Amino acid sequence: GDQVEQSPSALSLHEGTGSALRCNFTTTMRAVQWFRKNSRGSLINLFYLASGTKENGRLKSAFDSKERYSTLHIRDAQLEDSGTYFCAAERGSALGRLHFGAGTQLIVIP
Amino acid sequence: GGIITQTPKFLIGQEGQKLTLKCQQNFNHDTMYWYRQDSGKGLRLIYYSITENDLQKGDLSEGYDASREKKSSFSLTVTSAQKNEMAVFLCASSIARGDTQYFGPGTRLLVL
């Protein structure tokens, strides 16, 4: 069955505002990655976390293995942030085998 | 930095045809992966390889073969294309299993 539940499936933000994406895991995960799929279809690496939080510009991600979730916060959204965001997680017993969420389609509105 | 190249970018096949997709990486990464993405869904792992000549089945290996000819290249074969099949196949690599995976631009498959 699906091990990663990603929400919301779609999100619209006005420029300058922010929101959070979330992935819940049905089992304990060792690490999580967050990606953005750009307009050309390429997956761009955003974060890799084995624990705690990381921040990069207007993006911040957190991963709690024990509570089985990860979040991606976007603040001061810009038009170029539009795209589909995916989380992907792996179990410690199956290194390298990423389980992907279904994605969040983000549209930033002027 | 490095780059992952996938060929072809677009692939149109006929039902029952055997189709091969190629992936090259110059990161000098040990592990390479093949994923399939269907519209509105997350990626699913087809095969991966932890070193040259190694092959490990993923969650979606039925109907596919793969080959890790050398460290820098990993090919995927659709053994018999299904009519009206449409998907994007993504190749990725990482230094080792459990490390950050970097993705190629994808091959878009359409079967008529």
CSV table of C-alpha atoms in Angstrom, one decimal:
chain,number,residue,atom,x,y,z
A,1,GLY,CA,0.0,0.0,0.0
A,2,ASP,CA,0.9,3.7,-0.2
A,3,GLN,CA,3.5,4.6,2.5
A,4,VAL,CA,3.5,8.3,1.8
A,5,GLU,CA,0.5,10.6,2.0
A,6,GLN,CA,1.1,14.1,0.7
A,7,SER,CA,-1.2,17.0,1.1
A,8,PRO,CA,-2.6,19.2,-0.2
A,9,SER,CA,-2.8,17.8,-3.7
A,10,ALA,CA,-3.2,21.4,-5.1
A,11,LEU,CA,-2.5,24.8,-3.6
A,12,SER,CA,-2.9,28.4,-4.9
A,13,LEU,CA,-0.9,31.2,-3.2
A,14,HIS,CA,-0.9,34.9,-3.9
A,15,GLU,CA,2.6,36.4,-4.4
A,16,GLY,CA,4.2,37.2,-1.1
A,17,THR,CA,2.2,34.8,1.0
A,18,GLY,CA,3.2,31.4,2.4
A,19,SER,CA,2.0,28.0,3.2
A,20,ALA,CA,3.1,24.5,4.2
A,21,LEU,CA,3.1,21.2,2.4
A,22,ARG,CA,3.0,18.0,4.5
A,23,CYS,CA,3.8,14.3,4.1
A,24,ASN,CA,2.7,11.7,6.5
A,25,PHE,CA,4.3,8.3,6.6
A,26,THR,CA,2.6,5.1,7.5
A,27,THR,CA,5.8,3.6,8.8
A,28,THR,CA,9.1,4.9,10.2
A,29,MET,CA,11.3,6.4,7.6
A,30,ARG,CA,15.0,7.0,7.8
A,31,ALA,CA,15.3,10.1,5.5
A,32,VAL,CA,13.2,12.3,3.3
A,33,GLN,CA,13.9,14.3,0.2
A,34,TRP,CA,11.8,17.1,-1.3
A,35,PHE,CA,11.8,17.9,-5.0
A,36,ARG,CA,10.2,20.5,-7.3
A,37,LYS,CA,9.3,19.5,-10.8
A,38,ASN,CA,9.9,22.5,-13.0
A,39,SER,CA,8.1,23.6,-16.2
A,40,ARG,CA,10.5,21.5,-18.2
A,41,GLY,CA,9.6,18.4,-16.2
A,42,SER,CA,13.0,18.1,-14.4
A,43,LEU,CA,13.0,17.2,-10.7
A,44,ILE,CA,15.0,19.7,-8.8
A,45,ASN,CA,16.5,18.7,-5.4
A,46,LEU,CA,15.3,21.0,-2.6
A,47,PHE,CA,16.2,19.2,0.6
A,48,TYR,CA,17.6,15.9,2.0
A,49,LEU,CA,16.9,15.4,5.7
A,50,ALA,CA,17.7,12.5,8.0
A,51,SER,CA,16.3,14.6,11.0
A,52,GLY,CA,15.6,18.1,12.2
A,53,THR,CA,15.1,21.1,10.0
A,54,LYS,CA,16.9,22.7,7.0
A,55,GLU,CA,16.4,26.1,5.5
A,56,ASN,CA,17.3,27.5,2.1
A,57,GLY,CA,16.2,30.9,1.2
A,58,ARG,CA,12.4,31.1,1.4
A,59,LEU,CA,12.1,27.3,1.9
A,60,LYS,CA,12.3,25.5,5.1
A,61,SER,CA,11.8,21.7,5.7
A,62,ALA,CA,11.4,19.6,8.8
A,63,PHE,CA,11.4,15.9,9.3
A,64,ASP,CA,10.3,14.0,12.4
A,65,SER,CA,11.0,10.3,12.0
A,66,LYS,CA,9.3,9.4,15.3
A,67,GLU,CA,6.1,11.3,14.5
A,68,ARG,CA,6.2,10.1,10.9
A,69,TYR,CA,5.9,13.3,9.0
A,70,SER,CA,7.8,15.9,7.0
A,71,THR,CA,6.8,19.5,6.1
A,72,LEU,CA,7.9,22.0,3.5
A,73,HIS,CA,7.2,25.6,4.3
A,74,ILE,CA,7.3,28.3,1.6
A,75,ARG,CA,7.3,31.9,2.6
A,76,ASP,CA,7.0,35.1,0.4
A,77,ALA,CA,6.0,33.0,-2.6
A,78,GLN,CA,7.2,34.1,-6.0
A,79,LEU,CA,5.8,33.3,-9.4
A,80,GLU,CA,8.8,31.1,-10.2
A,81,ASP,CA,7.9,28.8,-7.2
A,82,SER,CA,5.0,27.4,-9.2
A,83,GLY,CA,5.3,23.8,-10.0
A,84,THR,CA,4.7,20.4,-8.6
A,85,TYR,CA,6.4,19.5,-5.3
A,86,PHE,CA,7.1,15.9,-4.3
A,87,CYS,CA,8.3,14.4,-1.0
A,88,ALA,CA,10.0,11.0,-1.1
A,89,ALA,CA,11.1,8.9,1.9
A,90,GLU,CA,13.1,5.8,2.4
A,91,ARG,CA,13.0,3.1,5.2
A,92,GLY,CA,16.1,2.2,7.0
A,93,SER,CA,15.6,-1.4,6.0
A,94,ALA,CA,15.5,-0.5,2.3
A,95,LEU,CA,18.2,2.1,1.6
A,96,GLY,CA,17.8,3.9,-1.7
A,97,ARG,CA,14.2,2.8,-2.3
A,98,LEU,CA,12.4,6.1,-2.3
A,99,HIS,CA,8.6,6.1,-1.8
A,100,PHE,CA,7.1,9.2,-3.4
A,101,GLY,CA,4.1,11.2,-2.4
A,102,ALA,CA,1.6,11.9,-5.2
A,103,GLY,CA,2.7,15.6,-5.3
A,104,THR,CA,1.4,19.0,-4.6
A,105,GLN,CA,0.6,21.3,-7.6
A,106,LEU,CA,1.4,24.8,-6.5
A,107,ILE,CA,0.3,27.8,-8.5
A,108,VAL,CA,1.5,31.3,-7.4
A,109,ILE,CA,-0.9,34.0,-8.5
A,110,PRO,CA,0.3,37.6,-9.2
B,1,GLY,CA,28.8,19.2,-10.4
B,2,GLY,CA,27.6,16.6,-12.7
B,3,ILE,CA,24.8,15.9,-15.1
B,4,ILE,CA,22.4,13.0,-15.9
B,5,THR,CA,21.5,12.5,-19.5
B,6,GLN,CA,18.6,10.5,-20.7
B,7,THR,CA,18.0,9.4,-24.3
B,8,PRO,CA,15.7,9.7,-26.1
B,9,LYS,CA,13.7,12.6,-24.7
B,10,PHE,CA,10.6,11.3,-26.4
B,11,LEU,CA,9.8,7.8,-27.5
B,12,ILE,CA,6.8,6.7,-29.5
B,13,GLY,CA,6.3,3.0,-29.8
B,14,GLN,CA,4.0,0.3,-31.2
B,15,GLU,CA,2.1,-2.2,-29.1
B,16,GLY,CA,4.2,-5.2,-28.4
B,17,GLN,CA,7.5,-3.5,-29.3
B,18,LYS,CA,10.6,-3.8,-27.2
B,19,LEU,CA,11.8,-0.3,-26.3
B,20,THR,CA,15.1,0.7,-24.7
B,21,LEU,CA,15.8,3.8,-22.7
B,22,LYS,CA,19.3,5.0,-21.8
B,23,CYS,CA,20.8,6.9,-19.0
B,24,GLN,CA,24.3,8.3,-18.5
B,25,GLN,CA,25.7,10.1,-15.4
B,26,ASN,CA,29.1,11.8,-14.9
B,27,PHE,CA,28.8,12.2,-11.1
B,28,ASN,CA,30.8,9.0,-10.7
B,29,HIS,CA,28.0,7.8,-8.5
B,30,ASP,CA,27.8,4.1,-7.6
B,31,THR,CA,24.0,3.7,-7.4
B,32,MET,CA,21.6,4.3,-10.3
B,33,TYR,CA,17.8,4.1,-10.4
B,34,TRP,CA,14.9,3.9,-12.9
B,35,TYR,CA,11.5,5.3,-11.9
B,36,ARG,CA,8.2,5.5,-13.7
B,37,GLN,CA,5.8,8.4,-13.3
B,38,ASP,CA,2.2,8.3,-14.3
B,39,SER,CA,0.0,11.4,-14.6
B,40,GLY,CA,-1.1,12.6,-11.2
B,41,LYS,CA,1.0,10.0,-9.3
B,42,GLY,CA,4.3,9.9,-7.5
B,43,LEU,CA,7.3,8.1,-8.9
B,44,ARG,CA,7.6,4.3,-8.6
B,45,LEU,CA,10.8,2.4,-8.5
B,46,ILE,CA,11.4,0.0,-11.3
B,47,TYR,CA,15.0,-1.2,-11.0
B,48,TYR,CA,18.1,0.0,-9.3
B,49,SER,CA,21.8,-0.9,-9.3
B,50,ILE,CA,24.3,-0.4,-6.6
B,51,THR,CA,27.4,-1.0,-8.7
B,52,GLU,CA,28.4,-2.0,-12.2
B,53,ASN,CA,26.7,-5.3,-13.3
B,54,ASP,CA,24.4,-5.2,-10.2
B,55,LEU,CA,20.6,-5.3,-10.6
B,56,GLN,CA,17.9,-5.0,-7.9
B,57,LYS,CA,14.2,-5.2,-8.5
B,58,GLY,CA,12.0,-2.3,-7.4
B,59,ASP,CA,8.3,-2.2,-6.8
B,60,LEU,CA,7.4,-2.2,-10.5
B,61,SER,CA,9.9,-4.5,-12.2
B,62,GLU,CA,7.4,-6.8,-14.1
B,63,GLY,CA,7.5,-6.0,-17.8
B,64,TYR,CA,10.9,-4.4,-17.7
B,65,ASP,CA,14.6,-5.4,-17.9
B,66,ALA,CA,17.6,-3.4,-17.0
B,67,SER,CA,21.3,-3.4,-17.5
B,68,ARG,CA,24.2,-1.7,-15.8
B,69,GLU,CA,26.8,-2.0,-18.5
B,70,LYS,CA,29.3,0.3,-16.7
B,71,LYS,CA,29.4,2.6,-13.8
B,72,SER,CA,28.2,5.6,-15.7
B,73,SER,CA,25.3,4.0,-17.6
B,74,PHE,CA,22.1,2.3,-16.8
B,75,SER,CA,19.6,1.2,-19.5
B,76,LEU,CA,16.0,0.2,-19.1
B,77,THR,CA,14.0,-2.0,-21.6
B,78,VAL,CA,10.3,-2.2,-21.8
B,79,THR,CA,9.9,-5.8,-22.9
B,80,SER,CA,6.5,-5.4,-24.6
B,81,ALA,CA,4.9,-2.0,-24.8
B,82,GLN,CA,1.3,-1.8,-23.9
B,83,LYS,CA,-1.2,-0.1,-26.1
B,84,ASN,CA,-2.2,3.5,-25.1
B,85,GLU,CA,0.6,3.4,-22.4
B,86,MET,CA,1.8,6.9,-21.5
B,87,ALA,CA,4.4,7.6,-18.8
B,88,VAL,CA,7.6,9.5,-18.0
B,89,PHE,CA,10.6,7.4,-17.1
B,90,LEU,CA,13.1,9.1,-14.8
B,91,CYS,CA,16.7,8.0,-14.2
B,92,ALA,CA,18.5,9.0,-11.0
B,93,SER,CA,21.8,8.4,-9.3
B,94,SER,CA,23.3,8.7,-5.8
B,95,ILE,CA,26.8,8.3,-4.4
B,96,ALA,CA,25.6,5.2,-2.6
B,97,ARG,CA,22.3,3.8,-1.4
B,98,GLY,CA,20.6,6.1,1.1
B,99,ASP,CA,22.3,9.2,-0.2
B,100,THR,CA,20.6,12.1,-2.0
B,101,GLN,CA,19.3,11.1,-5.4
B,102,TYR,CA,19.7,13.3,-8.4
B,103,PHE,CA,17.4,13.0,-11.3
B,104,GLY,CA,17.7,13.2,-15.1
B,105,PRO,CA,15.2,15.1,-17.3
B,106,GLY,CA,13.2,12.1,-18.2
B,107,THR,CA,12.0,10.1,-21.3
B,108,ARG,CA,8.4,10.5,-22.3
B,109,LEU,CA,6.9,7.4,-23.6
B,110,LEU,CA,3.8,7.1,-25.8
B,111,VAL,CA,2.6,3.8,-27.1
B,112,LEU,CA,0.2,3.9,-30.1
